[in-house]
XYZ file of C-alpha atoms in Angstrom:
727
model
C 39.830 12.993 -30.527
C 38.833 16.168 -28.703
C 42.119 18.076 -28.916
C 41.077 20.360 -31.749
C 39.301 23.465 -30.557
C 36.508 23.333 -33.124
C 35.711 19.763 -32.106
C 35.565 20.773 -28.446
C 33.095 23.518 -29.311
C 31.034 21.561 -31.839
C 30.706 18.185 -30.101
C 28.994 19.329 -26.848
C 26.751 21.691 -28.821
C 25.809 18.856 -31.187
C 24.822 16.609 -28.259
C 22.696 19.353 -26.679
C 20.941 20.099 -29.987
C 20.085 16.411 -30.443
C 18.448 16.332 -27.021
C 16.611 19.589 -27.732
C 15.143 18.015 -30.867
C 14.085 14.890 -28.960
C 12.514 16.942 -26.179
C 10.841 19.190 -28.760
C 8.974 16.222 -30.181
C 8.426 14.490 -26.836
C 7.188 17.458 -24.832
C 3.911 17.963 -26.747
C 3.257 14.212 -26.506
C 2.485 14.622 -22.791
C -0.932 15.952 -23.692
C -1.674 12.930 -25.897
C -1.032 10.241 -23.291
C -4.662 10.267 -22.136
C -5.656 9.156 -25.651
C -3.801 5.861 -25.189
C -4.366 5.469 -21.442
C -6.883 3.197 -19.709
C -7.968 2.964 -16.063
C -10.286 -0.014 -16.558
C -9.376 -2.589 -13.931
C -10.777 -5.471 -15.995
C -8.317 -4.794 -18.829
C -5.411 -5.443 -16.448
C -6.397 -9.058 -15.748
C -4.870 -12.011 -17.606
C -6.982 -13.686 -20.284
C -7.273 -16.891 -18.228
C -8.791 -15.189 -15.175
C -12.307 -16.492 -14.523
C -13.809 -13.009 -14.477
C -12.130 -12.243 -17.815
C -13.559 -15.384 -19.414
C -16.999 -14.611 -17.971
C -16.828 -11.063 -19.317
C -15.960 -12.280 -22.802
C -18.864 -14.762 -22.819
C -21.204 -12.081 -21.455
C -20.639 -9.971 -24.576
C -22.617 -12.540 -26.592
C -25.763 -11.668 -24.604
C -25.801 -8.015 -25.604
C -24.994 -5.970 -28.662
C -23.919 -3.081 -26.437
C -20.481 -2.417 -24.981
C -21.862 0.452 -22.903
C -20.585 1.151 -19.384
C -23.335 1.107 -16.726
C -23.930 4.129 -14.514
C -26.108 3.984 -11.404
C -27.995 7.201 -10.677
C -29.264 7.608 -7.107
C -31.587 10.284 -5.784
C -31.761 10.507 -1.992
C -34.457 12.590 -0.337
C -34.526 13.967 3.214
C -38.225 13.139 3.428
C -40.199 10.136 2.234
C -41.175 10.350 -1.438
C -44.980 9.839 -1.785
C -46.107 7.574 -4.676
C -47.893 10.432 -6.542
C -44.522 12.206 -6.978
C -43.033 9.256 -8.882
C -44.438 10.763 -12.077
C -42.060 13.701 -11.628
C -39.170 11.291 -11.344
C -40.343 9.642 -14.582
C -39.894 13.037 -16.221
C -36.416 13.192 -14.685
C -35.613 9.887 -16.422
C -36.563 11.498 -19.741
C -34.318 14.511 -19.045
C -31.444 12.208 -18.095
C -31.944 10.153 -21.264
C -31.527 13.338 -23.336
C -27.874 13.590 -22.277
C -25.710 12.853 -25.347
C -23.579 9.706 -25.068
C -26.187 7.361 -23.562
C -27.502 4.286 -25.352
C -29.865 1.386 -24.499
C -28.155 -1.524 -22.742
C -30.260 -3.948 -24.804
C -32.611 -3.783 -27.756
C -36.034 -2.486 -26.779
C -34.833 -0.894 -23.533
C -34.666 2.867 -22.843
C -31.272 4.546 -22.373
C -32.218 5.215 -18.746
C -34.104 2.530 -16.814
C -36.201 3.790 -13.889
C -37.317 5.305 -11.627
C -36.912 2.406 -9.203
C -38.095 3.439 -5.710
C -36.474 2.039 -2.586
C -38.510 0.030 -0.097
C -38.137 2.715 2.574
C -39.425 5.374 0.154
C -36.491 7.759 0.658
C -34.560 7.095 -2.557
C -34.935 6.576 -6.302
C -32.591 4.615 -8.535
C -31.936 4.754 -12.299
C -29.667 2.629 -14.474
C -28.061 4.410 -17.436
C -25.669 3.072 -20.053
C -22.807 5.241 -21.359
C -21.788 4.425 -24.935
C -18.320 2.949 -25.264
C -17.267 5.597 -27.806
C -18.614 8.548 -25.776
C -16.487 10.901 -23.701
C -17.212 9.227 -20.366
C -16.157 12.146 -18.179
C -18.304 14.644 -20.085
C -21.361 12.360 -19.984
C -21.065 11.874 -16.209
C -20.634 15.614 -15.657
C -23.778 16.355 -17.708
C -25.787 13.716 -15.817
C -24.772 15.300 -12.525
C -25.637 18.765 -13.844
C -29.116 17.556 -14.809
C -29.631 16.174 -11.297
C -28.466 19.407 -9.709
C -30.816 21.475 -11.887
C -33.913 19.270 -11.698
C -33.984 17.927 -8.125
C -35.863 19.675 -5.301
C -33.909 21.365 -2.512
C -34.395 18.488 -0.059
C -32.958 15.858 -2.444
C -29.414 15.010 -3.452
C -28.382 13.229 -6.647
C -25.373 11.017 -7.349
C -23.944 9.222 -10.381
C -22.062 6.131 -9.287
C -21.516 2.579 -10.531
C -18.672 1.581 -12.890
C -19.094 4.664 -15.101
C -19.226 7.088 -12.174
C -16.185 5.592 -10.457
C -14.175 5.541 -13.694
C -14.989 9.191 -14.390
C -13.967 10.247 -10.869
C -10.783 8.184 -11.128
C -9.842 9.856 -14.413
C -10.640 13.232 -12.852
C -8.322 12.456 -9.926
C -5.506 11.937 -12.435
C -6.397 15.172 -14.222
C -3.506 17.598 -14.566
C -1.050 14.902 -13.483
C 1.606 16.072 -15.940
C 1.635 19.712 -14.945
C 1.092 19.677 -11.175
C 3.149 16.566 -10.455
C 6.122 17.719 -12.510
C 5.978 21.214 -11.043
C 6.031 19.912 -7.459
C 8.775 17.359 -8.143
C 11.011 19.769 -10.056
C 10.562 22.500 -7.462
C 11.607 20.082 -4.694
C 14.660 18.956 -6.671
C 15.666 22.542 -7.452
C 15.494 23.651 -3.816
C 17.527 20.636 -2.648
C 20.209 21.127 -5.312
C 20.410 24.814 -4.510
C 20.903 24.042 -0.808
C 23.482 21.290 -1.420
C 25.687 22.958 -4.033
C 24.928 26.631 -3.324
C 25.302 27.172 -7.084
C 22.811 29.030 -9.232
C 23.459 27.472 -12.642
C 24.098 23.823 -11.742
C 20.530 23.064 -10.531
C 19.166 24.174 -13.896
C 21.621 21.931 -15.769
C 20.599 18.917 -13.688
C 16.893 19.721 -14.089
C 17.289 20.140 -17.847
C 18.867 16.693 -17.905
C 15.951 15.155 -16.011
C 13.219 16.935 -17.975
C 14.767 16.133 -21.357
C 15.135 12.485 -20.342
C 11.440 12.382 -19.435
C 10.283 14.235 -22.559
C 12.159 11.918 -24.928
C 11.115 8.750 -23.084
C 7.464 9.779 -23.489
C 7.807 9.406 -27.273
C 8.593 5.700 -27.013
C 6.019 5.063 -24.280
C 3.323 6.776 -26.343
C 4.241 4.739 -29.418
C 4.178 1.435 -27.501
C 0.770 2.262 -26.017
C -0.579 3.387 -29.409
C 0.527 0.115 -31.020
C -1.123 -1.863 -28.222
C 2.142 -3.338 -26.899
C 1.581 -2.006 -23.382
C -1.374 -0.973 -21.201
C -0.782 2.621 -20.083
C -2.703 3.851 -17.036
C -2.769 7.031 -15.008
C -0.767 5.463 -12.176
C 1.986 4.142 -14.484
C 2.153 7.563 -16.128
C 2.686 9.230 -12.746
C 5.293 6.680 -11.656
C 7.172 7.146 -14.947
C 7.454 10.903 -14.427
C 8.691 10.598 -10.863
C 11.053 7.715 -11.556
C 12.764 9.461 -14.478
C 13.223 12.743 -12.625
C 14.535 11.015 -9.498
C 16.835 8.530 -11.284
C 18.251 11.050 -13.770
C 18.971 13.464 -10.923
C 20.687 10.712 -8.899
C 22.942 9.729 -11.797
C 23.634 13.394 -12.503
C 24.675 14.044 -8.901
C 27.224 11.243 -8.990
C 28.814 12.582 -12.176
C 28.687 16.179 -10.901
C 30.422 15.174 -7.660
C 33.294 13.441 -9.500
C 33.556 16.321 -11.988
C 33.713 18.925 -9.235
C 36.348 16.866 -7.447
C 38.390 16.564 -10.665
C 38.184 20.324 -11.317
C 40.126 20.893 -8.089
C 42.914 18.742 -9.522
C 42.998 19.740 -13.217
C 43.002 23.165 -14.806
C 41.448 21.831 -18.020
C 37.725 21.111 -17.838
C 38.207 18.455 -20.536
C 40.817 16.614 -18.459
C 38.551 16.903 -15.434
C 35.594 15.498 -17.356
C 37.692 12.655 -18.746
C 38.704 11.565 -15.228
C 35.218 12.114 -13.771
C 33.527 10.261 -16.617
C 35.799 7.238 -16.315
C 35.209 7.085 -12.578
C 31.431 7.542 -12.869
C 30.389 5.559 -15.910
C 30.735 2.091 -14.341
C 28.663 2.730 -11.178
C 26.070 4.765 -13.107
C 25.641 2.096 -15.787
C 25.587 -0.668 -13.162
C 22.993 1.209 -11.117
C 20.857 1.876 -14.157
C 21.135 -1.714 -15.358
C 20.080 -2.928 -11.914
C 16.930 -0.806 -11.944
C 16.127 -1.624 -15.579
C 16.454 -5.384 -15.120
C 14.527 -5.284 -11.840
C 11.705 -3.422 -13.570
C 11.729 -5.803 -16.528
C 11.210 -8.659 -14.065
C 7.645 -7.318 -13.865
C 7.156 -8.893 -17.302
C 6.785 -12.180 -15.422
C 3.658 -10.760 -13.771
C 0.252 -12.178 -14.684
C -1.385 -8.827 -14.009
C -1.298 -6.672 -17.143
C -0.930 -3.433 -15.155
C 2.210 -4.792 -13.466
C 3.573 -6.288 -16.660
C 3.094 -3.029 -18.571
C 4.692 -0.856 -15.892
C 7.934 -2.845 -16.243
C 8.847 -1.734 -19.787
C 7.287 1.720 -19.287
C 9.508 2.473 -16.280
C 12.511 0.709 -17.853
C 12.249 2.988 -20.898
C 12.371 5.952 -18.534
C 15.509 4.652 -16.801
C 17.224 4.019 -20.163
C 16.692 7.644 -21.152
C 17.771 8.777 -17.678
C 21.054 6.935 -18.201
C 21.526 8.319 -21.697
C 20.831 11.868 -20.550
C 23.147 11.626 -17.524
C 25.987 10.203 -19.629
C 25.625 12.427 -22.713
C 23.533 15.568 -22.217
C 24.834 16.434 -18.736
C 28.554 16.043 -19.628
C 27.966 18.233 -22.686
C 26.284 20.917 -20.579
C 29.031 20.764 -17.939
C 31.703 21.113 -20.625
C 29.926 24.114 -22.145
C 29.650 25.905 -18.791
C 32.854 24.572 -17.208
C 33.594 25.997 -13.783
C 30.869 28.592 -14.273
C 28.315 25.846 -13.620
C 29.311 26.000 -9.940
C 29.174 29.807 -9.688
C 29.598 31.541 -7.267
C 31.660 28.773 -5.559
C 33.797 27.774 -8.526
C 36.252 24.925 -7.829
C 39.873 25.991 -8.292
C 42.587 23.822 -9.780
C 45.316 22.851 -7.330
C 43.030 22.776 -4.288
C 42.528 19.010 -4.417
C 43.746 17.427 -1.147
C 46.964 15.456 -1.417
C 46.563 11.774 -2.135
C 46.499 9.327 0.747
C 49.609 7.140 0.725
C 51.751 5.116 3.070
C 51.308 2.092 5.291
C 49.669 3.862 8.253
C 46.702 5.474 6.559
C 43.308 5.376 8.249
C 41.201 6.532 5.312
C 40.000 9.577 7.224
C 42.827 11.898 6.167
C 41.556 15.154 4.701
C 37.956 14.501 5.708
C 36.041 16.790 8.014
C 32.659 17.357 9.570
C 29.838 14.815 9.821
C 31.306 12.121 7.603
C 34.598 12.138 9.421
C 32.756 11.674 12.722
C 30.702 8.833 11.245
C 33.926 7.285 9.946
C 35.402 7.341 13.444
C 32.253 5.807 14.856
C 32.374 3.000 12.302
C 36.092 2.329 12.809
C 36.009 2.297 16.613
C 32.665 0.593 17.231
C 31.979 -1.274 14.004
C 30.311 -4.286 15.606
C 28.050 -2.369 18.028
C 27.096 0.002 15.187
C 25.941 -2.704 12.788
C 24.276 -4.751 15.545
C 22.277 -1.757 16.817
C 21.385 -0.750 13.239
C 20.237 -4.298 12.559
C 18.077 -4.359 15.676
C 16.469 -0.996 14.830
C 15.585 -2.197 11.348
C 14.321 -5.541 12.643
C 12.096 -3.756 15.181
C 10.576 -1.600 12.426
C 9.923 -4.657 10.268
C 7.608 -6.092 12.953
C 4.974 -3.720 11.616
C 4.607 -6.150 8.699
C 2.314 -8.137 10.987
C -0.219 -5.300 10.643
C 0.065 -4.967 6.863
C -3.338 -5.309 5.183
C -2.497 -5.642 1.507
C -5.321 -7.827 0.256
C -7.038 -5.024 -1.644
C -9.342 -2.160 -0.673
C -12.929 -1.249 -1.568
C -13.252 0.804 -4.735
C -14.836 3.539 -2.642
C -11.532 3.874 -0.754
C -9.343 4.186 -3.854
C -10.141 7.869 -4.437
C -8.958 10.052 -1.544
C -10.492 13.309 -2.742
C -14.245 14.110 -2.507
C -16.070 11.845 -4.973
C -19.687 11.954 -6.069
C -19.434 8.263 -7.030
C -18.224 7.266 -3.554
C -21.015 9.275 -1.901
C -23.501 7.711 -4.301
C -22.337 4.212 -3.433
C -22.941 4.973 0.243
C -26.423 6.326 -0.542
C -27.166 3.245 -2.640
C -26.207 0.961 0.240
C -28.442 2.912 2.662
C -31.626 2.400 0.668
C -31.198 -0.529 -1.720
C -29.546 -3.931 -1.732
C -25.908 -2.958 -1.292
C -24.864 -4.768 -4.487
C -27.540 -3.157 -6.658
C -26.148 -1.733 -9.862
C -23.106 -4.060 -9.853
C -24.529 -7.586 -9.784
C -22.504 -10.790 -9.891
C -22.588 -12.331 -13.373
C -22.823 -16.112 -13.761
C -22.388 -17.844 -17.130
C -23.459 -21.493 -17.132
C -24.082 -24.188 -19.787
C -27.702 -24.347 -20.968
C -29.538 -27.112 -19.141
C -27.715 -26.488 -15.880
C -29.482 -23.217 -15.075
C -31.890 -24.704 -12.527
C -29.102 -26.128 -10.353
C -27.008 -22.973 -10.669
C -29.979 -20.743 -9.867
C -30.770 -22.879 -6.814
C -27.202 -22.444 -5.525
C -27.398 -18.676 -6.030
C -30.791 -18.293 -4.332
C -29.802 -20.442 -1.363
C -26.481 -18.679 -0.758
C -26.418 -16.394 2.258
C -25.639 -12.871 1.099
C -27.435 -13.139 -2.259
C -30.477 -10.846 -2.176
C -31.845 -11.800 -5.583
C -30.894 -14.045 -8.506
C -32.502 -13.847 -11.952
C -32.106 -15.680 -15.238
C -31.772 -13.359 -18.235
C -34.685 -13.799 -20.641
C -36.076 -11.985 -23.658
C -39.212 -9.819 -23.679
C -41.358 -12.899 -24.263
C -39.954 -14.539 -21.142
C -37.891 -17.164 -22.976
C -34.451 -17.916 -21.566
C -31.730 -16.435 -23.775
C -29.117 -18.968 -24.901
C -25.910 -17.871 -26.579
C -23.219 -20.305 -27.726
C -24.764 -22.956 -25.517
C -24.670 -20.763 -22.383
C -27.186 -18.912 -20.247
C -26.635 -15.737 -18.209
C -27.702 -15.095 -14.613
C -27.410 -11.992 -12.445
C -27.154 -12.117 -8.666
C -27.615 -8.993 -6.522
C -25.674 -9.185 -3.258
C -26.477 -7.890 0.203
C -22.949 -6.460 0.327
C -21.400 -3.565 -1.528
C -19.804 -4.865 -4.707
C -16.337 -3.656 -3.717
C -16.379 -4.982 -0.144
C -14.336 -7.823 1.342
C -17.598 -9.625 2.197
C -18.662 -9.545 -1.441
C -15.310 -10.932 -2.583
C -15.513 -13.746 -0.044
C -19.042 -14.568 -1.234
C -17.838 -14.739 -4.863
C -15.064 -17.076 -3.755
C -17.634 -19.296 -1.992
C -20.021 -19.219 -4.976
C -17.281 -20.461 -7.278
C -16.629 -23.377 -4.948
C -20.327 -24.234 -4.572
C -21.040 -23.929 -8.306
C -18.213 -26.314 -9.180
C -20.252 -29.099 -7.572
C -23.324 -28.292 -9.695
C -21.743 -27.116 -12.953
C -17.935 -27.230 -13.218
C -18.088 -25.092 -16.375
C -19.985 -22.257 -14.688
C -18.079 -18.963 -14.561
C -18.559 -16.135 -12.060
C -17.787 -12.611 -13.246
C -18.775 -9.004 -12.645
C -17.232 -6.098 -10.762
C -16.673 -8.051 -7.535
C -15.118 -11.010 -9.355
C -12.763 -8.676 -11.231
C -11.590 -7.138 -7.934
C -11.122 -10.584 -6.389
C -9.147 -11.937 -9.349
C -7.013 -8.777 -9.408
C -6.071 -9.161 -5.733
C -5.374 -12.891 -6.028
C -3.203 -12.365 -9.118
C -1.303 -9.493 -7.493
C -0.510 -11.595 -4.418
C 0.685 -14.469 -6.606
C 2.912 -12.049 -8.533
C 4.570 -10.985 -5.276
C 5.799 -14.474 -4.399
C 6.913 -15.141 -7.976
C 8.707 -11.911 -8.886
C 10.588 -11.144 -5.654
C 12.985 -14.134 -5.980
C 13.598 -13.308 -9.657
C 14.468 -9.691 -8.858
C 16.826 -10.728 -6.045
C 18.696 -13.204 -8.258
C 19.075 -10.648 -11.087
C 20.414 -7.954 -8.759
C 22.728 -10.409 -6.998
C 24.304 -11.446 -10.317
C 24.861 -7.799 -11.324
C 26.500 -7.003 -7.989
C 28.769 -10.038 -8.208
C 29.941 -9.018 -11.665
C 30.449 -5.406 -10.605
C 32.253 -6.000 -7.302
C 34.052 -9.231 -8.349
C 32.897 -10.711 -5.069
C 30.320 -13.019 -3.513
C 30.299 -11.857 0.108
C 29.818 -8.125 -0.519
C 26.817 -8.615 -2.873
C 25.155 -10.960 -0.366
C 25.707 -8.349 2.334
C 24.197 -5.608 0.164
C 21.199 -7.697 -0.908
C 20.461 -8.647 2.689
C 20.668 -5.029 3.822
C 18.239 -3.681 1.211
C 15.758 -6.521 1.800
C 15.789 -5.740 5.516
C 15.425 -2.048 4.717
C 12.413 -2.867 2.520
C 10.806 -4.946 5.278
C 11.306 -2.098 7.744
C 9.894 0.510 5.363
C 6.849 -1.664 4.698
C 6.399 -2.413 8.406
C 6.549 1.233 9.470
C 4.295 2.181 6.560
C 1.701 -0.370 7.693
C 1.661 1.210 11.159
C 1.270 4.681 9.666
C -1.459 3.625 7.222
C -3.511 1.822 9.873
C -3.033 3.988 12.958
C -2.320 7.514 11.691
C -3.767 7.928 8.207
C -6.688 5.567 8.822
C -6.579 3.805 5.448
C -8.877 0.804 4.992
C -5.934 -1.292 3.829
C -3.553 -1.349 0.896
C -3.797 -2.278 -2.742
C -2.571 -5.828 -3.320
C 0.111 -4.537 -5.729
C 1.625 -2.109 -3.206
C 4.111 -4.607 -1.635
C 5.377 -5.671 -5.074
C 5.884 -2.146 -6.409
C 7.412 -1.080 -3.111
C 9.826 -4.002 -3.306
C 10.892 -3.385 -6.908
C 11.450 0.334 -6.387
C 13.077 0.161 -2.963
C 15.350 -2.807 -3.607
C 16.484 -1.601 -7.028
C 16.938 2.012 -5.930
C 18.389 1.017 -2.552
C 21.018 -1.088 -4.273
C 21.825 1.987 -6.373
C 23.217 3.823 -3.366
C 25.129 0.789 -2.197
C 26.616 0.497 -5.687
C 27.703 4.143 -5.529
C 29.282 3.473 -2.132
C 30.886 0.082 -2.721
C 32.358 0.842 -6.143
C 34.165 3.787 -4.537
C 35.130 1.602 -1.568
C 36.617 -0.982 -3.926
C 38.469 1.745 -5.812
C 39.948 3.052 -2.562
C 40.607 -0.467 -1.225
C 42.836 -1.219 -4.212
C 44.937 1.820 -3.238
C 45.018 1.843 0.548
C 43.482 -1.404 1.774
C 39.967 -2.543 2.619
C 39.284 -0.989 6.003
C 40.835 2.400 5.196
C 39.088 2.154 1.828
C 35.730 1.658 3.527
C 36.194 4.789 5.627
C 37.519 6.735 2.655
C 34.695 5.614 0.384
C 32.106 6.411 3.049
C 33.557 9.866 3.639
C 33.892 11.003 0.026
C 30.522 9.639 -1.134
C 28.523 10.507 1.973
C 27.435 13.958 0.870
C 26.502 13.126 -2.718
C 24.654 9.900 -1.863
C 22.717 11.569 0.938
C 21.785 14.396 -1.413
C 20.702 11.877 -4.042
C 18.590 10.044 -1.476
C 16.877 13.230 -0.347
C 16.174 14.174 -3.970
C 14.689 10.762 -4.769
C 12.609 10.767 -1.585
C 11.295 14.250 -2.392
C 10.359 13.311 -5.960
C 8.505 10.169 -4.889
C 6.791 12.099 -2.110
C 5.374 14.340 -4.835
C 3.215 11.385 -5.916
C 1.237 11.988 -2.739
C -0.442 15.026 -4.296
C -2.458 12.701 -6.553
C -5.565 11.708 -4.540
C -5.297 7.997 -5.370
C -4.717 5.564 -2.497
C -2.250 3.355 -4.395
C 0.005 6.266 -5.364
C -0.208 7.864 -1.916
C 0.931 4.588 -0.333
C 3.722 4.036 -2.862
C 4.838 7.649 -2.325
C 5.157 7.149 1.432
C 6.761 3.690 1.276
C 9.417 4.644 -1.267
C 10.156 8.100 0.187
C 10.483 6.734 3.725
C 12.375 3.654 2.545
C 14.895 5.686 0.544
C 15.591 7.964 3.506
C 15.897 4.932 5.782
C 18.304 3.317 3.347
C 20.333 6.509 2.984
C 20.574 7.381 6.670
C 20.901 3.985 8.364
C 21.672 1.233 5.849
C 24.191 2.963 3.610
C 25.687 5.266 6.266
C 25.938 2.864 9.220
C 24.897 -0.752 8.672
C 26.780 -1.569 5.467
C 30.032 0.319 6.279
C 30.159 -1.023 9.848
C 29.464 -4.622 8.819
C 31.957 -4.402 5.951
C 34.565 -2.849 8.266
C 34.028 -5.627 10.798
C 34.479 -8.298 8.127
C 37.447 -6.539 6.564
C 39.028 -8.003 3.398
C 36.694 -11.017 3.612
C 33.980 -8.981 1.914
C 35.903 -9.292 -1.384
C 36.009 -13.099 -1.306
C 36.805 -14.914 -3.574
C 38.677 -12.187 -5.496
C 42.414 -11.609 -4.995
C 41.630 -8.441 -3.049
C 40.373 -10.628 -0.209
C 43.896 -12.072 0.195
C 46.190 -9.191 -0.728
C 43.944 -6.339 0.456
C 45.181 -3.742 -2.021
C 48.096 -1.551 -1.013
C 47.715 -2.234 2.694
C 49.305 -5.143 4.485
C 47.708 -6.918 7.392
C 50.112 -5.231 9.779
C 49.050 -1.806 8.608
C 45.339 -2.598 8.626
C 43.721 -0.026 10.938
C 41.590 -2.749 12.478
C 44.782 -3.930 14.187
C 46.011 -0.498 15.184
C 45.216 1.176 18.468
C 42.621 3.901 18.681
C 45.146 6.515 19.924
C 46.603 6.585 16.408
C 43.190 7.428 15.060
C 42.892 10.124 17.692
C 46.261 11.533 16.654
C 45.137 11.719 13.038
C 41.976 13.319 14.311
C 43.747 16.105 16.103
C 46.127 16.906 13.259
C 43.447 17.019 10.582
C 41.084 19.016 12.756
């Protein structure tokens, strides 16, 4: 097909042009993602969550869909009553900010001033219109406070609107800064590994074009309402595509470079490299894609949406690595590796014969590791297992039941400071009350439960201006102000207790509000963890069995990556609690960490074991293990470092969830690359020998090697002799 010269020139150019067109349309779409993105926690809950149902019923009690903002003024000295008139004027100035609207008919856009009992603070309640630019409104409110307040007073805008604005601000510039940091890290690593000036650009072009084209589909899905796009899923998509596309590219580049030392024709070299690479790359990509799609079983909309979003990115990573990169490599040929161009005829002679060890022709670190594995296979895998098991003990300190909203943003936040000021001078739950919807006629019993509950500062029944109880669709609405901050663990526990107590008085009563949303989110996320992990493991196990034509080897690989995940999570828990001083972890962190680490960790084992199986068919299992370890060691380690560096880039976004995911995945990938894939898996496989291929024929016939020539049964002096000659 590709023998004619014009075809060989036209076909690669045609592929590159197609990707340029896709990237040309997708690139500008980056700036439009915010238009279809939401960071509202309530929108991520399932429709059957109690807080969701309460929120829907609450809408009947107001014509407004405005988002409440709590404005707090804290003074260094006590505010005398005569000065309250000045703060009434401040309410008028605040109400002049465009984008505010009354929360209910007959109410002003800004309610207040409400003085604190200690006389050191003033509170206002404002309502930001649903169709207003939230960030701009909050900025203007803060500017008014800064301009109007005396020197000894400080103003804050907090509450749901303030926190949302600060959260969106924390994600600001995510596309530019995050991509710049990730791409710079990848470029430096590729430059150090290959010492080639052109190749890093070809790999980066592959990754960037994969991301740019995937954005088109993600944007369309979000625009049509098929998925819920958030700032955190947007950041994860960028990092995942760059890391995965680079990993797949490195595997193909390694086989292509190896083939160029054997063939003078770049087309022949690509044909051999492509055939050798396509199966492990496709299998690795399919593993990650299916693992991510398992998130569709999640009840949490944020988890369920991330599955297809990330899977789309991996699909385009695969397509780019298997089409755009080969085309670029064919266009540049050996020049891609300049100044260290591979020369034809320098490929080491093939390993043949009945006395091969698998280490022939290898040198340096991977040869030494091969010797270590062959001579001390059992001690190596036992020690590796014990090290990983010791690290996993940190799981006992993992606090992944959710964190206060004030701890989510790691950068300075006016909303967080305002929440602290609010708690110092008012009931801690002021501004974010618990909402209770109950059937009309049951309000007295429900109100009695609320007022008698320890931790409830005040409970009121919503009435009209004439004092008559408002009834909508047969329900009444009550608000309960708590003694605890709305985002605290104490508040969540109180909501849990209120639901239990109210069931005895009115089984149809529903508890909602900010605290209830946080509680339902954490409970749903923890339920997702126990449901999705077994599904992911079964899916990956089936893929590995089909790929390796074995049962034992896939079980070995699955066990190793699960242990690696447990160790990464355990060590991360110790770091989060004792070094970084985090208040805990988001309830979704263990699930995302599992999906990314297990799927990506299996990737490297697929790269290793497919090459081991290829070599085992030629020279036998144990020599094949050493050979596969030696020839893939460099490229897999490089891929692991690249992926760890790209995920670490997520840490620049000052959001607790992303910072924790960045550390867990980066550390876990390095752990998997250095210990699991380099020592544990090869040593355990070497110790088991041909049994790892059971029940395939390779388990009985062991490729080209007979049992008598198996290096497991040969004395170490022979290995030493090979050592000395190849050195």
